[in-house]
XYZ file of C-alpha atoms in Angstrom:
329
model
C 0.000 0.000 0.000
C 2.945 2.321 0.566
C 4.198 2.374 -3.032
C 1.033 3.813 -4.638
C 0.999 6.558 -1.991
C 4.551 7.523 -2.812
C 3.753 7.607 -6.520
C 0.641 9.690 -5.899
C 2.617 12.171 -3.759
C 5.300 12.311 -6.437
C 2.723 13.082 -9.113
C 1.183 15.782 -6.932
C 4.618 17.294 -6.363
C 5.321 17.407 -10.081
C 1.912 18.997 -10.714
C 2.541 21.650 -8.059
C 5.965 22.407 -9.534
C 4.489 22.557 -13.039
C 1.734 24.931 -11.924
C 4.286 27.199 -10.221
C 6.520 27.250 -13.310
C 3.569 27.950 -15.604
C 2.445 30.810 -13.348
C 5.972 32.275 -13.375
C 6.212 32.046 -17.165
C 2.761 33.617 -17.541
C 3.789 36.530 -15.315
C 6.995 36.977 -17.338
C 5.018 36.797 -20.580
C 2.864 39.739 -19.521
C 5.914 42.022 -19.566
C 7.688 40.579 -22.632
C 7.290 42.224 -26.025
C 8.305 45.073 -28.289
C 6.273 47.648 -26.365
C 7.850 48.024 -22.904
C 5.568 47.572 -19.915
C 6.542 48.297 -16.331
C 4.781 47.574 -13.066
C 5.199 51.214 -12.089
C 3.569 52.388 -15.319
C 0.609 50.047 -14.887
C 0.093 51.024 -11.252
C 0.318 54.723 -12.116
C -2.483 54.328 -14.669
C -0.551 54.968 -17.882
C -3.307 54.734 -20.527
C -1.216 53.205 -23.317
C 0.438 50.643 -21.061
C -2.915 49.613 -19.608
C -4.395 49.256 -23.090
C -1.509 47.087 -24.311
C -1.595 45.057 -21.101
C -5.312 44.248 -21.070
C -5.957 44.047 -24.812
C -2.835 42.258 -26.038
C -0.597 40.824 -23.328
C -3.254 39.303 -21.061
C -5.131 37.668 -23.943
C -1.898 36.370 -25.503
C -0.717 34.941 -22.198
C -4.102 33.308 -21.585
C -4.035 31.622 -24.991
C -0.445 30.482 -24.433
C -1.130 28.966 -21.018
C -4.679 27.684 -21.531
C -4.118 26.694 -25.160
C -0.958 24.778 -24.312
C -2.786 23.077 -21.445
C -5.573 22.020 -23.825
C -3.094 20.687 -26.397
C -1.240 18.709 -23.738
C -4.423 17.226 -22.268
C -5.776 16.427 -25.739
C -2.502 14.714 -26.639
C -2.863 12.543 -23.536
C -6.389 11.610 -24.647
C -5.320 10.663 -28.177
C -2.387 8.562 -26.987
C -4.588 6.795 -24.431
C -7.531 6.128 -26.735
C -5.421 4.929 -29.663
C -2.876 3.189 -27.405
C -0.221 4.753 -29.610
C 2.643 6.844 -28.173
C 2.935 8.786 -31.434
C -0.733 9.796 -31.620
C -1.389 13.530 -31.524
C -4.258 15.975 -32.142
C -3.379 15.963 -35.835
C -4.356 12.319 -36.134
C -7.906 12.961 -37.353
C -7.188 15.953 -39.542
C -8.065 18.831 -37.228
C -4.938 20.866 -38.032
C -5.139 20.382 -41.783
C -8.858 21.241 -41.753
C -8.139 24.398 -39.770
C -5.392 25.322 -42.255
C -7.739 25.000 -45.223
C -10.423 26.987 -43.407
C -8.000 29.754 -42.477
C -6.713 29.960 -46.054
C -10.294 30.322 -47.307
C -10.900 33.022 -44.703
C -7.793 34.958 -45.752
C -8.799 34.780 -49.415
C -12.528 35.438 -49.274
C -13.209 37.182 -45.940
C -11.809 40.220 -44.163
C -10.618 40.703 -40.610
C -8.813 38.522 -38.080
C -12.090 37.447 -36.471
C -13.395 36.122 -39.775
C -10.195 34.144 -40.372
C -10.451 32.660 -36.882
C -14.068 31.668 -37.465
C -13.207 30.149 -40.865
C -10.339 28.103 -39.425
C -12.564 26.879 -36.596
C -15.241 25.875 -39.119
C -12.619 24.048 -41.195
C -11.389 22.138 -38.153
C -14.924 21.123 -37.175
C -15.719 20.064 -40.733
C -12.608 17.864 -40.800
C -13.522 16.295 -37.468
C -17.108 15.668 -38.528
C -15.958 14.054 -41.770
C -13.358 11.861 -40.031
C -15.813 10.709 -37.366
C -18.495 10.146 -39.987
C -16.197 7.995 -42.100
C -15.079 5.990 -39.082
C -18.709 5.407 -38.049
C -19.264 3.482 -41.288
C -17.054 0.730 -39.867
C -18.981 -1.119 -37.135
C -15.993 -3.159 -35.986
C -14.797 -0.469 -33.552
C -11.158 -0.817 -34.541
C -8.749 1.954 -33.568
C -7.193 1.955 -37.017
C -10.454 3.017 -38.677
C -10.455 6.583 -37.372
C -6.721 6.873 -38.033
C -7.265 5.917 -41.672
C -10.220 8.303 -41.845
C -7.974 11.048 -40.442
C -5.329 10.350 -43.082
C -7.969 10.605 -45.812
C -9.359 13.868 -44.402
C -5.831 15.254 -44.069
C -5.153 14.477 -47.743
C -8.400 16.161 -48.829
C -7.710 19.239 -46.698
C -4.151 19.528 -48.010
C -5.444 19.328 -51.579
C -7.938 22.090 -50.857
C -5.189 24.146 -49.222
C -2.914 23.802 -52.250
C -5.726 24.888 -54.577
C -6.410 27.939 -52.396
C -2.709 28.850 -52.303
C -2.536 28.699 -56.086
C -5.261 31.354 -56.317
C -3.733 33.611 -53.652
C -1.893 36.853 -54.325
C 1.805 35.924 -53.854
C 2.708 39.228 -52.218
C -0.059 39.488 -49.631
C -2.500 36.621 -49.269
C -0.021 33.793 -49.844
C 2.370 35.254 -47.273
C -0.479 35.508 -44.740
C -1.473 31.886 -45.342
C 2.091 30.656 -44.935
C 2.564 32.676 -41.733
C -0.676 31.297 -40.276
C 0.410 27.744 -41.059
C 3.692 28.312 -39.179
C 1.758 29.230 -36.025
C 1.983 32.388 -33.932
C 0.231 34.096 -31.033
C 1.027 37.505 -32.501
C -2.434 38.330 -33.824
C -4.337 37.451 -30.657
C -6.242 40.196 -28.862
C -8.891 40.439 -26.192
C -11.551 41.007 -28.840
C -11.197 37.570 -30.439
C -10.599 34.994 -27.718
C -13.713 34.966 -25.525
C -15.871 32.329 -27.205
C -12.925 30.126 -28.152
C -11.480 30.016 -24.639
C -14.897 29.376 -23.091
C -15.573 26.390 -25.379
C -12.001 25.129 -24.965
C -12.309 25.263 -21.166
C -15.635 23.418 -21.241
C -14.144 20.640 -23.398
C -11.127 20.220 -21.112
C -13.422 20.040 -18.067
C -15.410 17.285 -19.795
C -12.190 15.343 -20.437
C -11.211 15.493 -16.769
C -14.720 14.502 -15.654
C -14.412 11.419 -17.892
C -10.853 10.573 -16.869
C -11.743 7.291 -15.129
C -13.682 6.010 -18.133
C -10.958 7.324 -20.416
C -8.328 5.141 -18.745
C -10.529 2.086 -19.374
C -10.190 2.761 -23.102
C -6.472 2.019 -22.823
C -7.358 -1.572 -21.900
C -8.562 -4.212 -24.321
C -12.058 -3.498 -25.628
C -13.401 -6.821 -24.376
C -12.249 -6.052 -20.842
C -13.733 -2.550 -21.006
C -17.094 -3.926 -22.148
C -17.063 -6.464 -19.306
C -16.734 -3.532 -16.905
C -19.887 -1.981 -18.368
C -18.243 0.654 -20.561
C -19.946 1.627 -23.815
C -16.671 1.739 -25.724
C -17.942 3.246 -28.970
C -19.922 6.060 -27.376
C -17.226 6.861 -24.825
C -14.505 6.939 -27.476
C -16.615 9.257 -29.636
C -17.330 11.572 -26.674
C -13.719 11.965 -25.535
C -12.362 12.308 -29.072
C -14.967 14.936 -29.891
C -14.224 16.908 -26.695
C -10.457 16.691 -27.254
C -10.739 17.700 -30.886
C -13.046 20.619 -30.152
C -10.534 21.877 -27.586
C -7.708 21.615 -30.130
C -9.852 23.328 -32.768
C -10.405 26.284 -30.453
C -6.660 26.694 -29.930
C -5.614 26.134 -33.537
C -8.193 28.588 -34.861
C -6.576 31.311 -32.740
C -2.883 30.483 -33.005
C -2.421 28.658 -36.273
C -0.611 25.334 -36.358
C 1.463 24.608 -33.256
C 3.691 21.583 -33.739
C 4.594 18.864 -31.242
C 3.012 20.279 -28.044
C 0.313 17.591 -28.065
C 3.018 14.959 -28.533
C 5.707 16.234 -26.156
C 3.642 17.235 -23.126
C 1.904 13.898 -22.321
C 5.114 11.970 -22.977
C 7.008 14.242 -20.619
C 4.342 13.731 -17.968
C 4.547 9.939 -18.270
C 8.339 9.982 -18.114
C 8.164 11.977 -14.876
C 5.350 10.111 -13.114
C 5.705 6.615 -14.649
C 1.911 6.452 -14.515
C -1.103 6.943 -16.772
C -3.645 8.322 -14.321
C -5.572 11.605 -13.996
C -2.597 13.243 -12.268
C -0.505 12.458 -15.332
C -3.154 14.014 -17.565
C -3.095 17.149 -15.408
C 0.699 17.270 -15.530
C 0.583 16.799 -19.309
C -1.678 19.829 -19.582
C 0.630 21.893 -17.363
C 3.666 20.882 -19.419
C 1.778 21.840 -22.580
C 1.104 25.285 -21.122
C 4.763 25.615 -20.142
C 5.941 24.611 -23.617
C 3.644 26.973 -25.514
C 4.099 29.926 -23.150
C 7.874 29.472 -23.080
C 8.039 29.123 -26.867
C 5.949 32.283 -27.283
C 8.273 34.227 -24.974
C 11.257 33.118 -27.073
C 9.416 33.907 -30.313
C 9.072 37.584 -29.405
C 12.385 38.127 -27.636
C 15.275 36.349 -29.432
C 15.170 38.332 -32.715
C 14.384 41.815 -33.942
C 11.226 40.512 -35.632
C 8.791 38.064 -34.086
C 9.331 34.446 -35.105
C 6.728 31.669 -35.483
C 6.125 29.722 -32.279
C 6.367 26.360 -34.040
C 10.076 26.970 -34.727
C 10.793 26.583 -31.031
C 8.339 23.765 -30.347
C 9.774 21.883 -33.336
C 13.341 22.357 -32.068
C 12.255 20.406 -28.994
C 9.807 18.052 -30.687
C 11.892 16.739 -33.585
C 14.760 15.373 -31.415
C 12.236 13.934 -28.968
C 10.395 12.172 -31.793
C 13.694 10.664 -32.962
C 14.327 9.529 -29.383
C 10.927 7.795 -29.262
C 11.574 6.024 -32.553
C 15.018 4.792 -31.402
C 13.583 3.741 -28.048
C 10.765 1.840 -29.791
C 13.223 -0.006 -32.061
C 15.333 -1.013 -29.051
C 12.214 -2.295 -27.300
C 11.414 -4.462 -30.324
């Protein structure tokens, strides 16, 4: 009985440390950027500093912390449901659908809010199509939705290429390419409210279903013997996870590797697969995205895409997983 208690305490300690680090990074993020903000200026009521702080910095920091948390938690869900350590939120085409939607918004609509709405609609359309295709197979195999995701990804990429061919190379094409690289630069307090509210609701649903979610990592026959409706539960958690990812991606563009790195890091630290590990995965996702965003706006004269920094971490880690998997075989 002593060993589980130690593990539980260890997981709680890691979660507390992760929350403290995320809070510190969020506080640092509020004062990082091209326009200088000072605590004295904010407390003295400087109008411009207050406007930048509340309209830009707070919203950007919220999306970095909460969006990274959602990506990390969603990555945990995908890896658990598919029992695949390389599964990520991209597995059913959400990112490619959002890319095609954003490209359509840049070409045919005007305003950042319209582009966000178009990317969100594209992500939801991709999810609906992938889940609809997988529902045609009554066998309940994990590979079905993966194959459906690959098909949806191919369709979305084809649509994206067609849209890029019609774009103005000097303006629209550059905007599409920058969105695909991922950045929190265009986020403001006017565009995040509905997305963050829906994202938070989806993450809460995932944590409320965490016990049933862990049963999906077992064999389907065993889960059914325990009274779990495997098909309905899988659909519910995948839909909630994908909606959460869609909310983030529609605001930030494509953010690479956070949904892969964060849950793996949590499992390496805790050596468990429980709800505490899911919470730690979310915290690590928030740390990764917030830290990458701080670097993106501070290491060069011009702001860099966030995915550059997440990919610098993610690509070596992916190679490590592949080598580790080959050694295990």
